[in-house]
Coordinates of C-alpha atoms (C1' of nucleotides) in Angstrom, one line a residue:
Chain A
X141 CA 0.0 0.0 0.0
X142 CA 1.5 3.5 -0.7
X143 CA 1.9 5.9 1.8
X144 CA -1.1 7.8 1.9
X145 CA -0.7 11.3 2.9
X146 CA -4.0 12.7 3.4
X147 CA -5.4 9.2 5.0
X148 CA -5.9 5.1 4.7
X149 CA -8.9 4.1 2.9
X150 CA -10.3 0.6 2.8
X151 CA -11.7 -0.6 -0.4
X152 CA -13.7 -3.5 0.0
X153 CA -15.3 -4.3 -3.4
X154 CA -15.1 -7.9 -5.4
X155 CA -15.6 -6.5 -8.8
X156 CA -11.9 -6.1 -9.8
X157 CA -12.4 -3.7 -12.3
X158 CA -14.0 -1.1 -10.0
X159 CA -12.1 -1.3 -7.0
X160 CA -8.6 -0.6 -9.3
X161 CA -10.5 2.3 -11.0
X162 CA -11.1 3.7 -7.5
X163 CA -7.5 3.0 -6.4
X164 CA -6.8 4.6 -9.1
X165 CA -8.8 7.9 -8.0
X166 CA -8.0 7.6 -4.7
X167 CA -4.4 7.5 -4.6
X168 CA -4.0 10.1 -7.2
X169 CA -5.5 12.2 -4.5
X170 CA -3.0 11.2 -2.4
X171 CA -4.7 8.7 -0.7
X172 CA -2.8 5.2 1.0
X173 CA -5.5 2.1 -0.4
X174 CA -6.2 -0.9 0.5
X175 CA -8.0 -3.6 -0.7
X176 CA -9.9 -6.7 0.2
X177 CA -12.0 -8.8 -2.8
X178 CA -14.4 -10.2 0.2
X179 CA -15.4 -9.7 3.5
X180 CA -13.0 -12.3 5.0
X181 CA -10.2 -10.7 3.9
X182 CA -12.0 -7.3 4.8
X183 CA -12.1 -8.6 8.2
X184 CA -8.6 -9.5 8.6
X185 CA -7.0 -6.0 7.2
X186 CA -9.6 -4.6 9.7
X187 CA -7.2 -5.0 12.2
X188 CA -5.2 -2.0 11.0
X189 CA -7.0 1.7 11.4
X190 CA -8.3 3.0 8.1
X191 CA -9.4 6.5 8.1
X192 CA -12.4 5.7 6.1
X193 CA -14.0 2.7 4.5
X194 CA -15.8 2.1 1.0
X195 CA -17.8 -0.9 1.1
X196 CA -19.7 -2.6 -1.4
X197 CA -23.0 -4.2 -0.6
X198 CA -22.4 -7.1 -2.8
X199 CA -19.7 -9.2 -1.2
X200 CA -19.0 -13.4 -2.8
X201 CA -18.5 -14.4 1.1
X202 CA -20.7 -12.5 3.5
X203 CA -24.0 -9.8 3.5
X204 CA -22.8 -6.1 3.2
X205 CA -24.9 -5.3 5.5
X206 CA -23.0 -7.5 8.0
X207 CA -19.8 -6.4 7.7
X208 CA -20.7 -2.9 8.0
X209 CA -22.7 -3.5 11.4
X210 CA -19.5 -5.1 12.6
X211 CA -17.3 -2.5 11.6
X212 CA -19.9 -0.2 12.9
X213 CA -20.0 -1.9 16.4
X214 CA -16.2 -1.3 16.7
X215 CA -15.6 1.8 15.6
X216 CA -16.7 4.9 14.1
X217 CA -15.0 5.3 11.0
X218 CA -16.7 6.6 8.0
X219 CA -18.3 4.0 5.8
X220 CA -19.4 4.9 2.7
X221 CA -21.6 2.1 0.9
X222 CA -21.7 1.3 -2.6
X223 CA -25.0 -0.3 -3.6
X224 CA -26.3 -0.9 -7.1
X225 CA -29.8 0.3 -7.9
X226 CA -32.6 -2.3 -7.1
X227 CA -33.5 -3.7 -4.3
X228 CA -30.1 -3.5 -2.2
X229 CA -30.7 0.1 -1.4
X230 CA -34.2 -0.6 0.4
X231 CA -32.4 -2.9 2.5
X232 CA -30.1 0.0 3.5
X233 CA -33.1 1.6 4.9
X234 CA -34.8 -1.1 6.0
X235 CA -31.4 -2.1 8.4
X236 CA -30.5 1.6 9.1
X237 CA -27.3 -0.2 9.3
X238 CA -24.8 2.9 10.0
X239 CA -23.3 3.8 6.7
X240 CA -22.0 7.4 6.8
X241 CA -23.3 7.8 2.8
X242 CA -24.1 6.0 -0.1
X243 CA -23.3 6.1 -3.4
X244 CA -25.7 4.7 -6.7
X245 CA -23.5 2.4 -8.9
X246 CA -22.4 3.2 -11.5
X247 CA -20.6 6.0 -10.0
X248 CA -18.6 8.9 -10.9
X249 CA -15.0 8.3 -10.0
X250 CA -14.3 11.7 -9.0
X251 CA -17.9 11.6 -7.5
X252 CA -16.8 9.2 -4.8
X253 CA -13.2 11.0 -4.2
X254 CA -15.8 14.2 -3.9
X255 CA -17.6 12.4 -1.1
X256 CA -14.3 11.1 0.5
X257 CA -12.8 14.4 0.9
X258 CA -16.3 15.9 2.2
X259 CA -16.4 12.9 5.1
X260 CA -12.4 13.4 6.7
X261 CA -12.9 17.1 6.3
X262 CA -16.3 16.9 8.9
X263 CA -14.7 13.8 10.5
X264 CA -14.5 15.6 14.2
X265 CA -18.5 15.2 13.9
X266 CA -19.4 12.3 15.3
X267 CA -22.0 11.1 12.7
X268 CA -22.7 12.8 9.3
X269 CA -26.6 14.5 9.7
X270 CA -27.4 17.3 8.5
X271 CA -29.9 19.4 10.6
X272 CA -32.3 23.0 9.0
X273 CA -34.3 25.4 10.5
X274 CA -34.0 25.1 14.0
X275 CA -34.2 21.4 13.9
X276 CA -37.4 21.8 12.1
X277 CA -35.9 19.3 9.5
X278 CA -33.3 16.6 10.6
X279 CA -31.3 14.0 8.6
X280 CA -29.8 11.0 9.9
X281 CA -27.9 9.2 7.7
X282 CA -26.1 6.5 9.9
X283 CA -30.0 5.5 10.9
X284 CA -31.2 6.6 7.2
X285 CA -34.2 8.7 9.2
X286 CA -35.6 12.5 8.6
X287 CA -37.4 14.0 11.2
X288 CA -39.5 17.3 11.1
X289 CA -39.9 18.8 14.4
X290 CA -39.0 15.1 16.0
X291 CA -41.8 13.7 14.2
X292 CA -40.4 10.6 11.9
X293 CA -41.2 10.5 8.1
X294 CA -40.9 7.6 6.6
X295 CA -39.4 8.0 3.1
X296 CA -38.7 5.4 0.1
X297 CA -34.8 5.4 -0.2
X298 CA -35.2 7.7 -3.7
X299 CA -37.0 10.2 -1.9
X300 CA -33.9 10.2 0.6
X301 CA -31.7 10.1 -1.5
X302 CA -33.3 13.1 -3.6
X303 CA -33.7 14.9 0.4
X304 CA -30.1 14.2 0.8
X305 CA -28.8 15.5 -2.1
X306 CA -30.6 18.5 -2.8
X307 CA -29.5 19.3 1.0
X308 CA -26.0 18.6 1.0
X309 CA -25.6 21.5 -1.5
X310 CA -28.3 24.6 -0.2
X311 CA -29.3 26.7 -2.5
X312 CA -27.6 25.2 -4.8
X313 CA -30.1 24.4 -8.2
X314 CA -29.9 20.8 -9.4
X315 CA -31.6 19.9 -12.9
X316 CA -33.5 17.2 -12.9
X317 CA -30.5 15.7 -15.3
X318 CA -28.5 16.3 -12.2
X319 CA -30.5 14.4 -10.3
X320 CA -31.2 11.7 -12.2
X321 CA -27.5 10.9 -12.3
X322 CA -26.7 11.3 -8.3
X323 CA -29.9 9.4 -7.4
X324 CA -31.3 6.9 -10.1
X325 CA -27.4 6.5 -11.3
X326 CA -25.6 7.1 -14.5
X327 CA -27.2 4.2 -16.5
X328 CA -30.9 5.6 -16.1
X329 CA -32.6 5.6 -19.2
X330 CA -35.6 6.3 -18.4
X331 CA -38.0 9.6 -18.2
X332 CA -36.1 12.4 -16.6
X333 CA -39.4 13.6 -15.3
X334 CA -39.8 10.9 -13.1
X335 CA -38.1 13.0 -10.5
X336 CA -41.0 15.3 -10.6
X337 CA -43.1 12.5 -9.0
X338 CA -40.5 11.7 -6.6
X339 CA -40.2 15.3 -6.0
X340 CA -44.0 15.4 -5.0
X341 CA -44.3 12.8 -3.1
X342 CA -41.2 14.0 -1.1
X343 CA -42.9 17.4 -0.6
X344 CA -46.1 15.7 0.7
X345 CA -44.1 14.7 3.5
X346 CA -41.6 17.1 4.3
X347 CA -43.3 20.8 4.0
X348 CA -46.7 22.0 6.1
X349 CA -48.2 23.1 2.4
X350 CA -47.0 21.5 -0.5
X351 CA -48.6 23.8 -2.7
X352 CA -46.3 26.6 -1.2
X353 CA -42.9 24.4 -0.4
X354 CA -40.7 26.0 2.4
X355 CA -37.5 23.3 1.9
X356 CA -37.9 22.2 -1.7
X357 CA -38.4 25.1 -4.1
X358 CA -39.2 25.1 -8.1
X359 CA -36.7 26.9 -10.3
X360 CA -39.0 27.1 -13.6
X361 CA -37.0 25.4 -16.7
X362 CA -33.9 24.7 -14.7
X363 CA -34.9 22.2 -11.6
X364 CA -35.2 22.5 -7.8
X365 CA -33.2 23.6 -4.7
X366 CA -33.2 23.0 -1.2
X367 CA -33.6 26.2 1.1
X368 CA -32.6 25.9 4.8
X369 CA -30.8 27.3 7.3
X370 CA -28.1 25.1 8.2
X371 CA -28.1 24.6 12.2
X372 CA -24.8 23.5 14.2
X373 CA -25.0 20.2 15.2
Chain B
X55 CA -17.4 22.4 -35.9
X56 CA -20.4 23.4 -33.8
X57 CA -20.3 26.2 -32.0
X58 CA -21.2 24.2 -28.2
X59 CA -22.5 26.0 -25.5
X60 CA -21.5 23.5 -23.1
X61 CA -17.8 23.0 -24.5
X62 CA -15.5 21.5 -26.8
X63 CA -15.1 17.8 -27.1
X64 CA -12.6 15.5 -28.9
X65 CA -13.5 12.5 -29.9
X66 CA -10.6 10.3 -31.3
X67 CA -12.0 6.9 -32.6
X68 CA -11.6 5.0 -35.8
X69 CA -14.5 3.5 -36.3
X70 CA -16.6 6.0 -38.0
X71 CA -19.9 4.5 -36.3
X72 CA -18.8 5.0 -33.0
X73 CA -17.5 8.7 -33.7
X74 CA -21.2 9.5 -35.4
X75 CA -23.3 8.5 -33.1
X76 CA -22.2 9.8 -30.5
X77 CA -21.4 13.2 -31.8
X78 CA -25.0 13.0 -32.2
X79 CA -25.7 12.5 -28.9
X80 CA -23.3 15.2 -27.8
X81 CA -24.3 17.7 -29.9
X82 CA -27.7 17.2 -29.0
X83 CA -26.9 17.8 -25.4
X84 CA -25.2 21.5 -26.2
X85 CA -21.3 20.5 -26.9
X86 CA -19.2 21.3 -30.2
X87 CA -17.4 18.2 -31.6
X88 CA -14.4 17.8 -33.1
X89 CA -13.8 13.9 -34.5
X90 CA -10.2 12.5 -35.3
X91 CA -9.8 9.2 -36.6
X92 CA -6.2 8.8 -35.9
X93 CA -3.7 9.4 -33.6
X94 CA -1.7 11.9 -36.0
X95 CA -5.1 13.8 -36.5
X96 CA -5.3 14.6 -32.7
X97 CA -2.5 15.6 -32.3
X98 CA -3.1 18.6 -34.8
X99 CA -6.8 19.5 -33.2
X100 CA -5.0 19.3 -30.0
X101 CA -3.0 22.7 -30.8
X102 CA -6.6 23.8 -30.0
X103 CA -8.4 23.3 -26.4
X104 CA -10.7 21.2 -25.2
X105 CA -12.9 21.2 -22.7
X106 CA -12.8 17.2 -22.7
X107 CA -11.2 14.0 -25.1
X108 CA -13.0 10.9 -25.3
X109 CA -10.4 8.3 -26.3
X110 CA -10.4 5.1 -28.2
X111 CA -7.4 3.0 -26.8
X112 CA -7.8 1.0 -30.6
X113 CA -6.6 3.7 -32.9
X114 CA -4.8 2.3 -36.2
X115 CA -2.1 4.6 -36.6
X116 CA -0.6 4.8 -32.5
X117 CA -0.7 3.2 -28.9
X118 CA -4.1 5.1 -27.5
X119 CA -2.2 4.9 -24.2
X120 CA 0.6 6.3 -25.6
X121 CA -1.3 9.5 -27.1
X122 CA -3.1 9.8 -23.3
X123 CA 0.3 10.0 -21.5
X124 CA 1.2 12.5 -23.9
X125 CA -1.9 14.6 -23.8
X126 CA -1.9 14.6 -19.9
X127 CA 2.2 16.0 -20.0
X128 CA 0.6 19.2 -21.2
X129 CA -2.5 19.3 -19.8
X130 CA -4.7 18.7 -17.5
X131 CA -8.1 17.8 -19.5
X132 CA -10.7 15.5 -18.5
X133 CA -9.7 12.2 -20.6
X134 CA -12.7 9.3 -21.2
X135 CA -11.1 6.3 -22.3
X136 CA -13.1 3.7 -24.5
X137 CA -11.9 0.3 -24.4
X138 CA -13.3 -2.9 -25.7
X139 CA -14.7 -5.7 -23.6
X140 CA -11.7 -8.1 -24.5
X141 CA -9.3 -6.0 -23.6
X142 CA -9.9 -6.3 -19.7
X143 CA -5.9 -5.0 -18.8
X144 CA -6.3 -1.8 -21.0
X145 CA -8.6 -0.5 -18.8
X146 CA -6.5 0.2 -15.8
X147 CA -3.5 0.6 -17.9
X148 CA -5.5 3.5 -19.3
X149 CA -6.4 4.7 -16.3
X150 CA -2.6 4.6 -14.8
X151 CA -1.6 6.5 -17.2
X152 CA -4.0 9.9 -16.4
X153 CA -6.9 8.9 -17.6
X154 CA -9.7 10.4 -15.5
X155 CA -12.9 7.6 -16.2
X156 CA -13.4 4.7 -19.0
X157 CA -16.0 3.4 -20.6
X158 CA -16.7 -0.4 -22.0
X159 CA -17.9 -0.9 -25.4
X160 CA -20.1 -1.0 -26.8
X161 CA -21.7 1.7 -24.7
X162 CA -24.8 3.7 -24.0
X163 CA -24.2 7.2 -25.6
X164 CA -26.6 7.9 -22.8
X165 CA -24.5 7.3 -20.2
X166 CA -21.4 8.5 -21.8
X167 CA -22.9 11.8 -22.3
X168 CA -23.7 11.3 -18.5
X169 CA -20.3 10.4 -17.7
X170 CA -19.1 13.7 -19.4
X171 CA -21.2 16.0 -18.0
X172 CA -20.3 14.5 -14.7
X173 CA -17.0 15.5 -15.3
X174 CA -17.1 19.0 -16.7
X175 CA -19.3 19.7 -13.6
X176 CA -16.4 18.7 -11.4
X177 CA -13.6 20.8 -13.6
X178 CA -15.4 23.5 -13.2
X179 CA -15.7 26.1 -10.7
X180 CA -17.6 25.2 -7.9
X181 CA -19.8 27.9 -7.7
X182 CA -19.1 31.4 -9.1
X183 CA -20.8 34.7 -8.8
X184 CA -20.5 38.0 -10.3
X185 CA -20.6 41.0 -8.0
X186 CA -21.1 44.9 -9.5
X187 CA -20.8 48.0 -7.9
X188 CA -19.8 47.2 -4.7
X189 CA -22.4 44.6 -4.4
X190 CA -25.0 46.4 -5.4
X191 CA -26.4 43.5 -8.1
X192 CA -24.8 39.8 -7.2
X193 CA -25.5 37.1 -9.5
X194 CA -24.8 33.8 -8.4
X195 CA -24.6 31.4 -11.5
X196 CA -24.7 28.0 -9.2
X197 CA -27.9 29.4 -7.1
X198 CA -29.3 31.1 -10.0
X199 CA -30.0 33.6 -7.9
X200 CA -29.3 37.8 -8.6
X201 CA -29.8 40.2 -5.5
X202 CA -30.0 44.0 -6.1
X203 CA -28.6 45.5 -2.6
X204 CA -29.2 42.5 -1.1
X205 CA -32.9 41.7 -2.2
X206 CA -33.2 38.7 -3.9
X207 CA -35.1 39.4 -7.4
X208 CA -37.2 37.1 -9.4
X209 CA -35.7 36.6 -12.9
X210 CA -37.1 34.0 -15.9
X211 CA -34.6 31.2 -17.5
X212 CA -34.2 33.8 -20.5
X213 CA -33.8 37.0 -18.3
X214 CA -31.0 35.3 -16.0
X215 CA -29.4 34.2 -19.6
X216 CA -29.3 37.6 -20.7
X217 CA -27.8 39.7 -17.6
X218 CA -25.2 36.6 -17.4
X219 CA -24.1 36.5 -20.9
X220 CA -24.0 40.9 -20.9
X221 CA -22.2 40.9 -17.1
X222 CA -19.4 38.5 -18.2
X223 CA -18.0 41.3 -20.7
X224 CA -18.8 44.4 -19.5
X225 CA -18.6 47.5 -21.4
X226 CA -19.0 44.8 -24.2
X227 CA -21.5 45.5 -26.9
X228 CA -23.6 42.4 -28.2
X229 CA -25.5 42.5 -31.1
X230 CA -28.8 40.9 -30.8
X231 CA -27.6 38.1 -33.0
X232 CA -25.4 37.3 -30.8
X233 CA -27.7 37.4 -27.6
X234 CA -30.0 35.4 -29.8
X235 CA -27.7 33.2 -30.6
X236 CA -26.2 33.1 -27.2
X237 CA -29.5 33.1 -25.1
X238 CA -32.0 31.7 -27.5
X239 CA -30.1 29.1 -29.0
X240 CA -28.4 28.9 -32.2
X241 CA -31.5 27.1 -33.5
X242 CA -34.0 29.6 -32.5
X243 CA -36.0 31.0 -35.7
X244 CA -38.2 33.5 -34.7
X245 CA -38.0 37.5 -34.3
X246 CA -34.6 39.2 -33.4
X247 CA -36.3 42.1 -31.3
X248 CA -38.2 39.5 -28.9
X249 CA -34.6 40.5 -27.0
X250 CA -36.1 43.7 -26.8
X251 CA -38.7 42.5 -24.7
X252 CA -36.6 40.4 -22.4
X253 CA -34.5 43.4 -22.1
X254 CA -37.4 45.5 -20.8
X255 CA -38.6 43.1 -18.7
X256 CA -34.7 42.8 -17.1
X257 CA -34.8 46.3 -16.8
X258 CA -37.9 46.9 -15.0
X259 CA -36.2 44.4 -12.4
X260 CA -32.6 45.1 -11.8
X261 CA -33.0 49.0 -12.7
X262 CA -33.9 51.5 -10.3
X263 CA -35.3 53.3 -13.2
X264 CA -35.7 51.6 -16.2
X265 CA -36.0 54.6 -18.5
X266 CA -32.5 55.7 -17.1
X267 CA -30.7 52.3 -16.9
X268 CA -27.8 52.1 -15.0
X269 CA -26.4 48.4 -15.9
X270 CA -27.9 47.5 -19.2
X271 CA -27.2 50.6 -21.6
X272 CA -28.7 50.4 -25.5
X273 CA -26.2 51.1 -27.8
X274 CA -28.2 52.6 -31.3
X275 CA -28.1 51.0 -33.5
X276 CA -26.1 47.9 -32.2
X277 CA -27.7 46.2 -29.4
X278 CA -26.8 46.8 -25.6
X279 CA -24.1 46.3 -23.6
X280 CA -23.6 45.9 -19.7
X281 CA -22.1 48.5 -17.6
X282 CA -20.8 47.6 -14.2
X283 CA -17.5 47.9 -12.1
X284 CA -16.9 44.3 -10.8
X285 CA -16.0 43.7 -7.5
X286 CA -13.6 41.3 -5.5
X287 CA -15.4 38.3 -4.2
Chain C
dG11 C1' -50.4 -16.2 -5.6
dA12 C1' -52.1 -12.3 -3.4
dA13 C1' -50.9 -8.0 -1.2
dG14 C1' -48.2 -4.2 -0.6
dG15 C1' -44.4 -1.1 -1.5
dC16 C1' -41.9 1.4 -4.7
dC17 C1' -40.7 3.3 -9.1
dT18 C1' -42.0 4.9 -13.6
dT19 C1' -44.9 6.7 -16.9
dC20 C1' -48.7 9.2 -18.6
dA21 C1' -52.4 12.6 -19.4
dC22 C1' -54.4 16.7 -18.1
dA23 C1' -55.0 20.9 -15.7
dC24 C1' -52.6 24.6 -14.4
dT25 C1' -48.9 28.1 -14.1
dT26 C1' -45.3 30.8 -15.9
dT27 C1' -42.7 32.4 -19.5
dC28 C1' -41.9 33.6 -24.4
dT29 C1' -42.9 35.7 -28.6
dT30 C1' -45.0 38.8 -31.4
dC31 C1' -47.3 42.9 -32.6
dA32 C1' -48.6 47.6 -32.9
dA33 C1' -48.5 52.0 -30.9
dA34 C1' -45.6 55.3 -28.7
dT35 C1' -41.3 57.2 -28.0
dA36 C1' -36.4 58.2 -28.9
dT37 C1' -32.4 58.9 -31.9
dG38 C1' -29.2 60.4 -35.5
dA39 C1' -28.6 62.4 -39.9
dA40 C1' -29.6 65.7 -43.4
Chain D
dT287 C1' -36.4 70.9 -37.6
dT288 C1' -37.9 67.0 -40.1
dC289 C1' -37.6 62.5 -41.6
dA290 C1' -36.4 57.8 -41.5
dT291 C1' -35.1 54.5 -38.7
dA292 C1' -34.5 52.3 -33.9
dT293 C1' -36.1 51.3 -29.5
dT294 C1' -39.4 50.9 -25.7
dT295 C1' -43.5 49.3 -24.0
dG296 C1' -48.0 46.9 -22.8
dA297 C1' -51.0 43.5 -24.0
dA298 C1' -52.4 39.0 -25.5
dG299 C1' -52.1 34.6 -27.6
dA300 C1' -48.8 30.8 -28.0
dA301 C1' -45.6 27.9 -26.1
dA302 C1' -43.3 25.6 -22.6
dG303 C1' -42.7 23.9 -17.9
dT304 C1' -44.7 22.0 -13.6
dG305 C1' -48.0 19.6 -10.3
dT306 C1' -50.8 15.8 -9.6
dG307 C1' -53.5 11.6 -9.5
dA308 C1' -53.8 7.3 -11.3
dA309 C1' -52.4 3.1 -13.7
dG310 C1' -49.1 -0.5 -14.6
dG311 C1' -44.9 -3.1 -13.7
dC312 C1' -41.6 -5.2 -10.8
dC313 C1' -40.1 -7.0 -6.8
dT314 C1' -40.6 -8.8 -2.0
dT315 C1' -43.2 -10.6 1.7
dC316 C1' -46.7 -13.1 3.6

DNA sequence: GAAGGCCTTCACACTTTCTTCAAATATGAA
DNA sequence: TTCATATTTGAAGAAAGTGTGAAGGCCTTC
């Protein structure tokens, strides 16, 4: 493994051609990488500190899902889970299993050194949620739960995904192409309008009115934003 | 070569197929192409600047790997390698030596154009904003958002367009070809003067008096031209 | 194999914006 | 100053974008 200046990352991923393509990424950032092709293997470099794990859900030897509870138990390095897009990513819900983020394969290379970065920079906080408005609007996403004003919503993992995304960046507008490649994944081919749905149904639980949205507002002909105070968490 | 709003992409690739099709799908999505079918051609477009090179590591004339280390000695463009299915080692080989993402064939020029949009969205700045007359009108490109002293005002997809394109050069006259051309689209058909309207309407927003406009000045006879003093950021 | 959850698509109503036009006003040249 | 040409403006129909409910498909669970 080479040095690694700005950290040690894990890679634990059995689909060769992936995890060297992320190597690749990461340690051109200046990253140390290591690898492991199954969870065995994952388990066993586990005994050295890594400053941040990328796990895929789809492991040959043992459930995802497993291996990040038991890394979880241990410790509280960043996980960030890999999933493809079907039914894995309900099951990420459904378990609330502690993953720090998630990212749709296919991904974007520099995507996923993007969300790297972003996790060791807030790495004093202890858990990556993001919370608006006076707590109005809270966003776990270890335990993959929103709350507004302590009530729990129960979302569909694209509607959270959409929540998450549009919230990471505030203000910020995403199109709906945007949007269709962070949260359906790059090999959508389907109707890019399909976000409007997700979109309303998202606003049905989230804002008082959904007529008049407080958190997820309309840019006409470009695509939405999310408007919220940040609060310190 | 199409203009392209979006940026300038090479495509080196042999087979002509390939290259066609997905200039199509480029083109369609707002980039100018350039297509080279060898390695010697590239290297002449390459004396001009791209915004991104999509690379076929099967070229007839040269090593594709050889041409990618060379293009990444003198600079630092996003590179999309294509590779064939076979040729499972290519891949990282490409990537080792600077290529930034690579795709298998045969491919989806869906997600390709995906891919590169991805990419151009990381190169560029992360958010950038124009501020005039000692902040007096902001624009915010990433928020789509433009604040006279402070006040956030309500502009239309076209209006925005217009006040961006005229605050990037200031003092700059444009014709209303080229804000046509610029704004509308290089495909738009209808009546020159509907800038005109526009115009008005952006007036009657960001002036304090719109007969006595302070940032957008007519020129007579030529078309108008922004007026501004930028500030530091 | 029925039920339920989720995603996607579609059609239609609705909202917002764009384009065009014609009248009014302004400009520059002779 | 006068004339021909350019520009501004308000209004209105045309066009484009968005919200929404419902239907169908796929998958998982019971």
């Amino acid at each position: 493994m080479s040095p690694g200046k700005k950290g040690k990352i894990l890679i634990v991923e059995d689909e060769k051609k992936i995890a060297d393509i992320t190597r690749v990424y990461l340690e051109r950032d200046g990253f140390g990488v290591a690898h492991a092709e199954d969870g065995e293997t994952a388990i066993k470099l586990l005994k050295d500190k890594f400053d941040l794990i990328i796990l895929d859900l789809m492991l040959p030897d043992i459930q995802g899902e497993d291996l990040c509870t038991m890394i979880r138990k241990d410790s509280e390095v960043p996980i960030i889970v890999l999933t493809a897009k079907s039914a894995e990513e309900e099951r990420v819900k459904g378990l609330g299993l502690g993953a720090d983020d998630y990212v749709v394969k296919p991904f974007s290379p520099r995507e996923l050194v993007a969300r790297v970065n972003a996790h060791l920079r807030r790495t004093k906080k202890a858990s990556f949620s993001l919370s608006f408005n006076g707590g109005d609007l809270k966003i776990d996403v270890q335990k993959h739960e929103v709350r507004k004003k302590g009530e729990p919503l129960t979302l569909t993992p694209t509607e959270f995904k959409i929540l998450l995304t549009l919230s990471e960046r505030p203000e910020a507008v995403m199109t709906r192409y945007q949007l269709v490649n962070l949260v359906l994944g790059y090999d959508f081919e389907g109707y890019e309008r399909t976000i409007d749905a997700h979109v309303k149904n998202l606003r049905q639980k989230i804002e008082d009115n959904s007529r008049e949205p407080a958190f997820i507002k309309t840019v006409y002909g470009l695509g939405y934003k999310f408007i919220g105070r940040g609060d310190e968490d």
